[in-house]
DNA sequence: TACACGTGGGC
DNA sequence: TGCCCAAGTGT
């Protein structure tokens, strides 16, 4: 009897999976949600220590909700995209206000939470609650692009189509579907990587359309690379770092010191204030949000 | 759809 | 050295 793609990936996962804390049996829905938000665009290696510290300090949504948003931004440290910290804090308050402090399990309820989009809602529903939902992230899209379509890269996301393609691969059994979802993500993270894929270790080597085609170089539309040096994003990071590193409010002079070009500096500071990442005190100094 | 949004490490 | 990449979301 021929195996399925899902069965092959799941069998590989059983022996190759990393031991990650958010996959432990004692990781509840809140822990899974925290891990998923931290893992948005941030590598596992850097998430690990922040995740542990975060859950020790805020083991429940209610615990986080009781503290100030600035505490979340500071604890976020240098994980990057600090708006995620603000949203996770708002998420905790929403869970308390609208769900009695319990992470909801329905997709539409999860989707309504701040910072929770299509990927994270499905990941929490599947991994924390064991529900049968397709989970689509960049790893999954790359594995499908290669194994199914024979393309070297996934190209720009097409949400509806991506979801349909993964749904087509999803085992009918709920437990198997969940194991498959986490397994494909792991395969994309460890073997079917963006650069230097380890095809020799891949459980799908025999059925991979990309491999059969001789692993042709990708020629489709490319995702526009993100620049960083010299952008507003870099300036925002430098400004916020001043607040994060210091114990309390700082002067405008201290902020001005991190970027010499005044127009861009002003724009970045204004954006941070607008985002709620920074708060301006009556005395003119700046602080993390209360 | 395309763009903005942090940070650090690999090559 | 710079460029590319890492479990996305919101607008």
PDB file of C-alpha atoms (C1' of nucleotides) in Angstrom:
ATOM      1  CA  UNK A   1       0.000   0.000   0.000  1.00  0.00           C
ATOM      2  CA  UNK A   2       1.492   3.320  -1.087  1.00  0.00           C
ATOM      3  CA  UNK A   3       2.138   5.883   1.619  1.00  0.00           C
ATOM      4  CA  UNK A   4       0.759   9.391   1.514  1.00  0.00           C
ATOM      5  CA  UNK A   5       2.827  12.570   1.565  1.00  0.00           C
ATOM      6  CA  UNK A   6       1.361  13.311   4.990  1.00  0.00           C
ATOM      7  CA  UNK A   7       2.295   9.893   6.361  1.00  0.00           C
ATOM      8  CA  UNK A   8       5.872  10.228   5.113  1.00  0.00           C
ATOM      9  CA  UNK A   9       6.315  13.640   6.682  1.00  0.00           C
ATOM     10  CA  UNK A  10       4.758  12.573   9.963  1.00  0.00           C
ATOM     11  CA  UNK A  11       6.967   9.475  10.181  1.00  0.00           C
ATOM     12  CA  UNK A  12      10.035  11.642   9.615  1.00  0.00           C
ATOM     13  CA  UNK A  13       8.865  14.082  12.308  1.00  0.00           C
ATOM     14  CA  UNK A  14       8.544  11.261  14.839  1.00  0.00           C
ATOM     15  CA  UNK A  15      12.310  10.746  14.759  1.00  0.00           C
ATOM     16  CA  UNK A  16      13.668  14.166  13.707  1.00  0.00           C
ATOM     17  CA  UNK A  17      11.585  16.725  15.609  1.00  0.00           C
ATOM     18  CA  UNK A  18      13.297  19.238  17.857  1.00  0.00           C
ATOM     19  CA  UNK A  19      12.391  19.295  21.515  1.00  0.00           C
ATOM     20  CA  UNK A  20      10.745  22.708  21.814  1.00  0.00           C
ATOM     21  CA  UNK A  21       9.024  23.883  25.004  1.00  0.00           C
ATOM     22  CA  UNK A  22       5.830  25.052  23.319  1.00  0.00           C
ATOM     23  CA  UNK A  23       5.337  21.498  22.032  1.00  0.00           C
ATOM     24  CA  UNK A  24       5.584  19.950  25.500  1.00  0.00           C
ATOM     25  CA  UNK A  25       2.408  18.373  26.898  1.00  0.00           C
ATOM     26  CA  UNK A  26       2.284  20.991  29.659  1.00  0.00           C
ATOM     27  CA  UNK A  27       2.237  23.898  27.214  1.00  0.00           C
ATOM     28  CA  UNK A  28      -1.315  25.240  27.390  1.00  0.00           C
ATOM     29  CA  UNK A  29      -3.128  27.457  24.881  1.00  0.00           C
ATOM     30  CA  UNK A  30      -1.657  30.656  26.333  1.00  0.00           C
ATOM     31  CA  UNK A  31       1.883  29.292  26.053  1.00  0.00           C
ATOM     32  CA  UNK A  32       1.227  28.205  22.482  1.00  0.00           C
ATOM     33  CA  UNK A  33      -0.232  31.594  21.614  1.00  0.00           C
ATOM     34  CA  UNK A  34       2.742  33.429  23.131  1.00  0.00           C
ATOM     35  CA  UNK A  35       5.170  31.210  21.213  1.00  0.00           C
ATOM     36  CA  UNK A  36       3.358  31.693  17.918  1.00  0.00           C
ATOM     37  CA  UNK A  37       3.364  35.473  18.207  1.00  0.00           C
ATOM     38  CA  UNK A  38       7.043  35.515  19.154  1.00  0.00           C
ATOM     39  CA  UNK A  39       7.874  33.208  16.247  1.00  0.00           C
ATOM     40  CA  UNK A  40       6.329  35.573  13.705  1.00  0.00           C
ATOM     41  CA  UNK A  41       9.406  36.487  11.664  1.00  0.00           C
ATOM     42  CA  UNK A  42      11.809  35.689  14.494  1.00  0.00           C
ATOM     43  CA  UNK A  43      14.041  32.563  14.570  1.00  0.00           C
ATOM     44  CA  UNK A  44      13.481  29.846  17.178  1.00  0.00           C
ATOM     45  CA  UNK A  45      16.923  30.321  18.685  1.00  0.00           C
ATOM     46  CA  UNK A  46      16.180  33.896  19.677  1.00  0.00           C
ATOM     47  CA  UNK A  47      12.624  33.191  20.810  1.00  0.00           C
ATOM     48  CA  UNK A  48      13.572  30.451  23.279  1.00  0.00           C
ATOM     49  CA  UNK A  49      14.896  32.562  26.206  1.00  0.00           C
ATOM     50  CA  UNK A  50      12.313  35.321  25.759  1.00  0.00           C
ATOM     51  CA  UNK A  51       9.507  32.770  25.711  1.00  0.00           C
ATOM     52  CA  UNK A  52      10.640  31.161  28.969  1.00  0.00           C
ATOM     53  CA  UNK A  53      11.029  34.481  30.760  1.00  0.00           C
ATOM     54  CA  UNK A  54       7.698  35.769  29.458  1.00  0.00           C
ATOM     55  CA  UNK A  55       5.710  32.772  30.696  1.00  0.00           C
ATOM     56  CA  UNK A  56       7.447  32.754  34.053  1.00  0.00           C
ATOM     57  CA  UNK A  57       6.417  36.362  34.535  1.00  0.00           C
ATOM     58  CA  UNK A  58       2.994  36.135  32.906  1.00  0.00           C
ATOM     59  CA  UNK A  59       1.757  32.520  33.156  1.00  0.00           C
ATOM     60  CA  UNK A  60      -1.805  33.534  32.238  1.00  0.00           C
ATOM     61  CA  UNK A  61      -3.472  36.153  30.033  1.00  0.00           C
ATOM     62  CA  UNK A  62      -4.843  37.760  33.210  1.00  0.00           C
ATOM     63  CA  UNK A  63      -1.353  38.217  34.619  1.00  0.00           C
ATOM     64  CA  UNK A  64      -0.194  40.070  31.521  1.00  0.00           C
ATOM     65  CA  UNK A  65      -3.420  42.042  31.286  1.00  0.00           C
ATOM     66  CA  UNK A  66      -2.878  43.344  34.805  1.00  0.00           C
ATOM     67  CA  UNK A  67       0.441  44.955  33.873  1.00  0.00           C
ATOM     68  CA  UNK A  68       1.122  47.935  31.649  1.00  0.00           C
ATOM     69  CA  UNK A  69       1.766  47.710  27.913  1.00  0.00           C
ATOM     70  CA  UNK A  70       5.195  49.252  28.518  1.00  0.00           C
ATOM     71  CA  UNK A  71       6.133  46.223  30.631  1.00  0.00           C
ATOM     72  CA  UNK A  72       5.381  43.998  27.659  1.00  0.00           C
ATOM     73  CA  UNK A  73       7.443  46.168  25.312  1.00  0.00           C
ATOM     74  CA  UNK A  74      10.391  46.079  27.694  1.00  0.00           C
ATOM     75  CA  UNK A  75      10.146  42.322  28.240  1.00  0.00           C
ATOM     76  CA  UNK A  76       9.975  41.862  24.483  1.00  0.00           C
ATOM     77  CA  UNK A  77      13.571  42.979  24.414  1.00  0.00           C
ATOM     78  CA  UNK A  78      15.230  42.729  21.037  1.00  0.00           C
ATOM     79  CA  UNK A  79      12.996  40.136  19.413  1.00  0.00           C
ATOM     80  CA  UNK A  80      12.133  42.715  16.778  1.00  0.00           C
ATOM     81  CA  UNK A  81       8.823  44.123  15.529  1.00  0.00           C
ATOM     82  CA  UNK A  82       7.901  45.440  19.001  1.00  0.00           C
ATOM     83  CA  UNK A  83       4.364  46.196  17.884  1.00  0.00           C
ATOM     84  CA  UNK A  84       3.867  42.471  18.446  1.00  0.00           C
ATOM     85  CA  UNK A  85       4.487  43.024  22.170  1.00  0.00           C
ATOM     86  CA  UNK A  86       1.846  45.735  22.241  1.00  0.00           C
ATOM     87  CA  UNK A  87      -0.592  43.536  20.377  1.00  0.00           C
ATOM     88  CA  UNK A  88       0.095  40.543  22.622  1.00  0.00           C
ATOM     89  CA  UNK A  89      -0.650  42.741  25.615  1.00  0.00           C
ATOM     90  CA  UNK A  90      -3.861  43.976  23.979  1.00  0.00           C
ATOM     91  CA  UNK A  91      -4.617  40.371  23.145  1.00  0.00           C
ATOM     92  CA  UNK A  92      -4.317  39.369  26.806  1.00  0.00           C
ATOM     93  CA  UNK A  93      -6.698  42.156  27.823  1.00  0.00           C
ATOM     94  CA  UNK A  94      -9.159  41.099  25.123  1.00  0.00           C
ATOM     95  CA  UNK A  95      -9.008  37.485  26.308  1.00  0.00           C
ATOM     96  CA  UNK A  96      -9.783  38.651  29.839  1.00  0.00           C
ATOM     97  CA  UNK A  97     -12.506  41.081  28.798  1.00  0.00           C
ATOM     98  CA  UNK A  98     -14.232  38.936  26.221  1.00  0.00           C
ATOM     99  CA  UNK A  99     -13.397  35.337  27.076  1.00  0.00           C
ATOM    100  CA  UNK A 100     -13.137  35.274  30.870  1.00  0.00           C
ATOM    101  CA  UNK A 101      -9.371  34.938  30.757  1.00  0.00           C
ATOM    102  CA  UNK A 102      -9.406  31.756  28.687  1.00  0.00           C
ATOM    103  CA  UNK A 103      -7.868  31.579  25.214  1.00  0.00           C
ATOM    104  CA  UNK A 104     -10.754  30.922  22.794  1.00  0.00           C
ATOM    105  CA  UNK A 105     -10.691  27.885  20.520  1.00  0.00           C
ATOM    106  CA  UNK A 106     -12.824  28.974  17.584  1.00  0.00           C
ATOM    107  CA  UNK A 107     -11.076  30.331  14.515  1.00  0.00           C
ATOM    108  CA  UNK A 108     -13.235  33.442  14.242  1.00  0.00           C
ATOM    109  CA  UNK A 109     -12.735  34.261  17.913  1.00  0.00           C
ATOM    110  CA  UNK A 110      -8.978  33.834  17.633  1.00  0.00           C
ATOM    111  CA  UNK A 111      -8.874  35.884  14.454  1.00  0.00           C
ATOM    112  CA  UNK A 112     -10.586  38.768  16.243  1.00  0.00           C
ATOM    113  CA  UNK A 113      -7.719  39.030  18.744  1.00  0.00           C
ATOM    114  CA  UNK A 114      -5.034  41.693  18.237  1.00  0.00           C
ATOM    115  CA  UNK A 115      -1.913  40.351  16.551  1.00  0.00           C
ATOM    116  CA  UNK A 116      -3.603  37.097  15.579  1.00  0.00           C
ATOM    117  CA  UNK A 117      -3.917  36.585  11.845  1.00  0.00           C
ATOM    118  CA  UNK A 118      -4.713  33.604   9.660  1.00  0.00           C
ATOM    119  CA  UNK A 119      -1.556  31.671  10.460  1.00  0.00           C
ATOM    120  CA  UNK A 120      -1.555  32.207  14.224  1.00  0.00           C
ATOM    121  CA  UNK A 121      -5.285  31.532  14.628  1.00  0.00           C
ATOM    122  CA  UNK A 122      -4.935  28.199  12.835  1.00  0.00           C
ATOM    123  CA  UNK A 123      -1.751  27.298  14.659  1.00  0.00           C
ATOM    124  CA  UNK A 124      -3.375  27.872  18.059  1.00  0.00           C
ATOM    125  CA  UNK A 125      -6.560  26.048  17.103  1.00  0.00           C
ATOM    126  CA  UNK A 126      -4.587  23.074  15.821  1.00  0.00           C
ATOM    127  CA  UNK A 127      -1.614  22.884  18.200  1.00  0.00           C
ATOM    128  CA  UNK A 128      -3.239  24.079  21.418  1.00  0.00           C
ATOM    129  CA  UNK A 129      -6.733  22.667  20.962  1.00  0.00           C
ATOM    130  CA  UNK A 130      -6.098  19.753  18.626  1.00  0.00           C
ATOM    131  CA  UNK A 131      -8.606  20.898  16.020  1.00  0.00           C
ATOM    132  CA  UNK A 132      -8.425  19.928  12.360  1.00  0.00           C
ATOM    133  CA  UNK A 133      -7.477  23.169  10.592  1.00  0.00           C
ATOM    134  CA  UNK A 134      -4.935  23.609   7.815  1.00  0.00           C
ATOM    135  CA  UNK A 135      -1.943  25.636   9.032  1.00  0.00           C
ATOM    136  CA  UNK A 136      -0.108  27.631   6.381  1.00  0.00           C
ATOM    137  CA  UNK A 137       3.150  29.417   7.005  1.00  0.00           C
ATOM    138  CA  UNK A 138       6.163  30.176   4.853  1.00  0.00           C
ATOM    139  CA  UNK A 139       7.678  26.732   5.534  1.00  0.00           C
ATOM    140  CA  UNK A 140       4.531  24.917   4.494  1.00  0.00           C
ATOM    141  CA  UNK A 141       4.193  27.015   1.354  1.00  0.00           C
ATOM    142  CA  UNK A 142       7.770  26.223   0.372  1.00  0.00           C
ATOM    143  CA  UNK A 143       7.360  22.471   0.897  1.00  0.00           C
ATOM    144  CA  UNK A 144       4.174  22.468  -1.177  1.00  0.00           C
ATOM    145  CA  UNK A 145       5.779  24.580  -3.901  1.00  0.00           C
ATOM    146  CA  UNK A 146       8.627  22.107  -4.220  1.00  0.00           C
ATOM    147  CA  UNK A 147       7.101  18.704  -3.483  1.00  0.00           C
ATOM    148  CA  UNK A 148       3.782  19.286  -5.249  1.00  0.00           C
ATOM    149  CA  UNK A 149       4.435  21.926  -7.895  1.00  0.00           C
ATOM    150  CA  UNK A 150       8.098  21.393  -8.673  1.00  0.00           C
ATOM    151  CA  UNK A 151       8.960  25.038  -8.081  1.00  0.00           C
ATOM    152  CA  UNK A 152      12.024  26.055  -6.098  1.00  0.00           C
ATOM    153  CA  UNK A 153      10.249  28.790  -4.134  1.00  0.00           C
ATOM    154  CA  UNK A 154       6.683  29.532  -3.115  1.00  0.00           C
ATOM    155  CA  UNK A 155       6.636  33.089  -4.417  1.00  0.00           C
ATOM    156  CA  UNK A 156       4.281  35.728  -3.039  1.00  0.00           C
ATOM    157  CA  UNK A 157       1.462  34.356  -0.847  1.00  0.00           C
ATOM    158  CA  UNK A 158      -1.995  33.727  -2.296  1.00  0.00           C
ATOM    159  CA  UNK A 159      -3.971  33.033   0.864  1.00  0.00           C
ATOM    160  CA  UNK A 160      -7.047  31.302  -0.525  1.00  0.00           C
ATOM    161  CA  UNK A 161      -5.114  29.123  -2.928  1.00  0.00           C
ATOM    162  CA  UNK A 162      -2.432  28.273  -0.355  1.00  0.00           C
ATOM    163  CA  UNK A 163      -5.136  27.234   2.108  1.00  0.00           C
ATOM    164  CA  UNK A 164      -6.864  25.043  -0.483  1.00  0.00           C
ATOM    165  CA  UNK A 165      -3.634  23.327  -1.420  1.00  0.00           C
ATOM    166  CA  UNK A 166      -2.760  22.479   2.160  1.00  0.00           C
ATOM    167  CA  UNK A 167      -6.334  21.374   2.857  1.00  0.00           C
ATOM    168  CA  UNK A 168      -5.963  18.885   0.010  1.00  0.00           C
ATOM    169  CA  UNK A 169      -2.973  17.316   1.784  1.00  0.00           C
ATOM    170  CA  UNK A 170      -4.535  17.287   5.258  1.00  0.00           C
ATOM    171  CA  UNK A 171      -5.309  13.807   6.663  1.00  0.00           C
ATOM    172  CA  UNK A 172      -8.969  13.137   7.444  1.00  0.00           C
ATOM    173  CA  UNK A 173      -8.221  12.016  10.978  1.00  0.00           C
ATOM    174  CA  UNK A 174      -7.993  14.970  13.344  1.00  0.00           C
ATOM    175  CA  UNK A 175      -4.993  13.743  15.317  1.00  0.00           C
ATOM    176  CA  UNK A 176      -3.100  12.887  12.157  1.00  0.00           C
ATOM    177  CA  UNK A 177      -3.957  16.262  10.676  1.00  0.00           C
ATOM    178  CA  UNK A 178      -2.460  18.078  13.645  1.00  0.00           C
ATOM    179  CA  UNK A 179       0.688  15.941  13.593  1.00  0.00           C
ATOM    180  CA  UNK A 180       1.005  16.539   9.871  1.00  0.00           C
ATOM    181  CA  UNK A 181       0.740  20.302  10.290  1.00  0.00           C
ATOM    182  CA  UNK A 182       3.512  20.567  12.833  1.00  0.00           C
ATOM    183  CA  UNK A 183       5.580  18.048  10.873  1.00  0.00           C
ATOM    184  CA  UNK A 184       5.498  19.955   7.562  1.00  0.00           C
ATOM    185  CA  UNK A 185       6.512  23.139   9.321  1.00  0.00           C
ATOM    186  CA  UNK A 186       9.412  21.297  10.915  1.00  0.00           C
ATOM    187  CA  UNK A 187      10.425  19.797   7.584  1.00  0.00           C
ATOM    188  CA  UNK A 188      10.503  23.254   6.035  1.00  0.00           C
ATOM    189  CA  UNK A 189      12.518  24.589   8.956  1.00  0.00           C
ATOM    190  CA  UNK A 190      15.112  21.803   9.130  1.00  0.00           C
ATOM    191  CA  UNK A 191      15.330  20.123   5.714  1.00  0.00           C
ATOM    192  CA  UNK A 192      13.380  21.860   2.972  1.00  0.00           C
ATOM    193  CA  UNK A 193      15.020  25.172   3.788  1.00  0.00           C
ATOM    194  CA  UNK A 194      15.050  28.294   1.651  1.00  0.00           C
ATOM    195  CA  UNK A 195      18.792  28.128   1.144  1.00  0.00           C
ATOM    196  CA  UNK A 196      20.785  24.917   0.970  1.00  0.00           C
ATOM    197  CA  UNK A 197      17.950  22.384   1.255  1.00  0.00           C
ATOM    198  CA  UNK A 198      19.106  19.026   2.639  1.00  0.00           C
ATOM    199  CA  UNK A 199      17.379  16.903   0.029  1.00  0.00           C
ATOM    200  CA  UNK A 200      19.472  13.907   1.004  1.00  0.00           C
ATOM    201  CA  UNK A 201      17.672  13.820   4.347  1.00  0.00           C
ATOM    202  CA  UNK A 202      14.202  14.490   2.983  1.00  0.00           C
ATOM    203  CA  UNK A 203      11.441  11.917   3.498  1.00  0.00           C
ATOM    204  CA  UNK A 204       9.733  13.229   0.357  1.00  0.00           C
ATOM    205  CA  UNK A 205      12.710  12.825  -1.959  1.00  0.00           C
ATOM    206  CA  UNK A 206      11.038  10.059  -3.984  1.00  0.00           C
ATOM    207  CA  UNK A 207       7.837  11.979  -4.584  1.00  0.00           C
ATOM    208  CA  UNK A 208       9.186  15.550  -4.732  1.00  0.00           C
ATOM    209  CA  UNK A 209       8.266  17.152  -8.067  1.00  0.00           C
ATOM    210  CA  UNK A 210      11.069  19.706  -7.735  1.00  0.00           C
ATOM    211  CA  UNK A 211      13.688  17.021  -7.195  1.00  0.00           C
ATOM    212  CA  UNK A 212      12.353  14.914 -10.081  1.00  0.00           C
ATOM    213  CA  UNK A 213      12.615  17.955 -12.334  1.00  0.00           C
ATOM    214  CA  UNK A 214      16.282  18.393 -11.409  1.00  0.00           C
ATOM    215  CA  UNK A 215      15.679  21.167  -8.858  1.00  0.00           C
ATOM    216  CA  UNK A 216      15.373  23.964 -11.410  1.00  0.00           C
ATOM    217  CA  UNK A 217      16.117  27.460 -10.204  1.00  0.00           C
ATOM    218  CA  UNK A 218      13.054  29.501  -9.327  1.00  0.00           C
ATOM    219  CA  UNK A 219      12.011  31.898 -12.074  1.00  0.00           C
ATOM    220  CA  UNK A 220       8.647  33.244 -10.907  1.00  0.00           C
ATOM    221  CA  UNK A 221       7.795  36.496  -9.173  1.00  0.00           C
ATOM    222  CA  UNK A 222       9.970  37.286  -6.191  1.00  0.00           C
ATOM    223  CA  UNK A 223       9.063  38.684  -2.840  1.00  0.00           C
ATOM    224  CA  UNK A 224      10.642  42.088  -2.653  1.00  0.00           C
ATOM    225  CA  UNK A 225      13.616  41.936  -0.286  1.00  0.00           C
ATOM    226  CA  UNK A 226      13.333  44.074   2.815  1.00  0.00           C
ATOM    227  CA  UNK A 227      15.916  46.764   3.178  1.00  0.00           C
ATOM    228  CA  UNK A 228      16.845  47.875   6.644  1.00  0.00           C
ATOM    229  CA  UNK A 229      19.939  50.079   6.809  1.00  0.00           C
ATOM    230  CA  UNK A 230      18.931  53.714   6.668  1.00  0.00           C
ATOM    231  CA  UNK A 231      15.186  53.052   6.788  1.00  0.00           C
ATOM    232  CA  UNK A 232      12.677  54.434   9.245  1.00  0.00           C
ATOM    233  CA  UNK A 233      12.521  50.958  10.694  1.00  0.00           C
ATOM    234  CA  UNK A 234      16.135  51.165  11.770  1.00  0.00           C
ATOM    235  CA  UNK A 235      15.627  54.598  13.314  1.00  0.00           C
ATOM    236  CA  UNK A 236      12.526  53.424  15.180  1.00  0.00           C
ATOM    237  CA  UNK A 237      14.538  50.530  16.549  1.00  0.00           C
ATOM    238  CA  UNK A 238      17.300  52.808  17.761  1.00  0.00           C
ATOM    239  CA  UNK A 239      14.876  55.220  19.425  1.00  0.00           C
ATOM    240  CA  UNK A 240      12.908  52.486  21.161  1.00  0.00           C
ATOM    241  CA  UNK A 241      16.103  50.838  22.324  1.00  0.00           C
ATOM    242  CA  UNK A 242      16.901  53.953  24.358  1.00  0.00           C
ATOM    243  CA  UNK A 243      13.605  53.562  26.221  1.00  0.00           C
ATOM    244  CA  UNK A 244      13.984  49.811  26.613  1.00  0.00           C
ATOM    245  CA  UNK A 245      17.498  49.977  28.022  1.00  0.00           C
ATOM    246  CA  UNK A 246      16.879  52.766  30.497  1.00  0.00           C
ATOM    247  CA  UNK A 247      14.955  52.288  33.755  1.00  0.00           C
ATOM    248  CA  UNK A 248      12.591  55.215  33.277  1.00  0.00           C
ATOM    249  CA  UNK A 249      11.633  58.256  31.188  1.00  0.00           C
ATOM    250  CA  UNK A 250      14.265  59.847  28.962  1.00  0.00           C
ATOM    251  CA  UNK A 251      14.775  63.344  27.613  1.00  0.00           C
ATOM    252  CA  UNK A 252      14.311  64.432  24.046  1.00  0.00           C
ATOM    253  CA  UNK A 253      18.049  65.068  23.949  1.00  0.00           C
ATOM    254  CA  UNK A 254      18.771  61.431  24.704  1.00  0.00           C
ATOM    255  CA  UNK A 255      16.534  60.348  21.838  1.00  0.00           C
ATOM    256  CA  UNK A 256      17.973  62.877  19.415  1.00  0.00           C
ATOM    257  CA  UNK A 257      21.437  61.451  20.046  1.00  0.00           C
ATOM    258  CA  UNK A 258      20.757  58.173  18.237  1.00  0.00           C
ATOM    259  CA  UNK A 259      20.097  59.601  14.744  1.00  0.00           C
ATOM    260  CA  UNK A 260      21.566  62.768  13.353  1.00  0.00           C
ATOM    261  CA  UNK A 261      19.234  63.389  10.418  1.00  0.00           C
ATOM    262  CA  UNK A 262      16.382  65.420  11.941  1.00  0.00           C
ATOM    263  CA  UNK A 263      13.625  64.909   9.371  1.00  0.00           C
ATOM    264  CA  UNK A 264      13.789  61.137   9.445  1.00  0.00           C
ATOM    265  CA  UNK A 265      14.300  61.105  13.213  1.00  0.00           C
ATOM    266  CA  UNK A 266      11.201  63.240  13.690  1.00  0.00           C
ATOM    267  CA  UNK A 267       9.161  61.029  11.405  1.00  0.00           C
ATOM    268  CA  UNK A 268      10.257  57.868  13.227  1.00  0.00           C
ATOM    269  CA  UNK A 269       9.501  59.330  16.642  1.00  0.00           C
ATOM    270  CA  UNK A 270       6.105  60.512  15.481  1.00  0.00           C
ATOM    271  CA  UNK A 271       5.338  57.053  14.154  1.00  0.00           C
ATOM    272  CA  UNK A 272       6.347  55.404  17.434  1.00  0.00           C
ATOM    273  CA  UNK A 273       4.064  57.786  19.318  1.00  0.00           C
ATOM    274  CA  UNK A 274       1.236  57.118  16.875  1.00  0.00           C
ATOM    275  CA  UNK A 275       1.709  53.367  17.272  1.00  0.00           C
ATOM    276  CA  UNK A 276       1.538  53.690  21.052  1.00  0.00           C
ATOM    277  CA  UNK A 277       5.022  52.242  21.446  1.00  0.00           C
ATOM    278  CA  UNK A 278       6.201  55.451  23.106  1.00  0.00           C
ATOM    279  CA  UNK A 279       4.376  57.802  25.450  1.00  0.00           C
ATOM    280  CA  UNK A 280       5.062  61.528  25.921  1.00  0.00           C
ATOM    281  CA  UNK A 281       4.961  62.792  29.500  1.00  0.00           C
ATOM    282  CA  UNK A 282       3.550  66.197  30.540  1.00  0.00           C
ATOM    283  CA  UNK A 283       7.087  67.325  31.404  1.00  0.00           C
ATOM    284  CA  UNK A 284       8.210  66.694  27.827  1.00  0.00           C
ATOM    285  CA  UNK A 285      10.126  63.521  28.484  1.00  0.00           C
ATOM    286  CA  UNK A 286       9.380  60.205  26.813  1.00  0.00           C
ATOM    287  CA  UNK A 287       8.535  56.801  28.305  1.00  0.00           C
ATOM    288  CA  UNK A 288       7.235  53.371  27.447  1.00  0.00           C
ATOM    289  CA  UNK A 289       3.408  53.289  27.361  1.00  0.00           C
ATOM    290  CA  UNK A 290       1.315  52.995  30.529  1.00  0.00           C
TER     291      UNK A 290
ATOM    292  C1'  DT B   1      -1.752  43.762  -3.791  1.00  0.00           C
ATOM    293  C1'  DA B   2       2.054  45.907  -1.945  1.00  0.00           C
ATOM    294  C1'  DC B   3       4.264  47.930   1.639  1.00  0.00           C
ATOM    295  C1'  DA B   4       5.752  48.935   6.483  1.00  0.00           C
ATOM    296  C1'  DC B   5       7.288  46.869  10.334  1.00  0.00           C
ATOM    297  C1'  DG B   6      13.123  44.969  14.039  1.00  0.00           C
ATOM    298  C1'  DT B   7      16.860  42.284  14.777  1.00  0.00           C
ATOM    299  C1'  DG B   8      20.667  39.267  14.272  1.00  0.00           C
ATOM    300  C1'  DG B   9      23.109  35.587  11.990  1.00  0.00           C
ATOM    301  C1'  DG B  10      24.744  32.939   7.786  1.00  0.00           C
ATOM    302  C1'  DC B  11      27.275  33.063   3.684  1.00  0.00           C
TER     303       DC B  11
ATOM    304  C1'  DT C   1      30.355  43.428   2.396  1.00  0.00           C
ATOM    305  C1'  DG C   2      25.876  43.577   1.763  1.00  0.00           C
ATOM    306  C1'  DC C   3      22.078  40.601   0.783  1.00  0.00           C
ATOM    307  C1'  DC C   4      18.954  37.127   2.245  1.00  0.00           C
ATOM    308  C1'  DC C   5      16.348  35.000   5.536  1.00  0.00           C
ATOM    309  C1'  DA C   6      13.470  33.804  10.056  1.00  0.00           C
ATOM    310  C1'  DA C   7       6.406  29.727  12.516  1.00  0.00           C
ATOM    311  C1'  DG C   8       3.173  37.127   9.827  1.00  0.00           C
ATOM    312  C1'  DT C   9      -0.025  41.020  10.715  1.00  0.00           C
ATOM    313  C1'  DG C  10      -2.314  45.237   9.649  1.00  0.00           C
ATOM    314  C1'  DT C  11      -3.434  48.677   6.473  1.00  0.00           C
TER     315       DT C  11
END
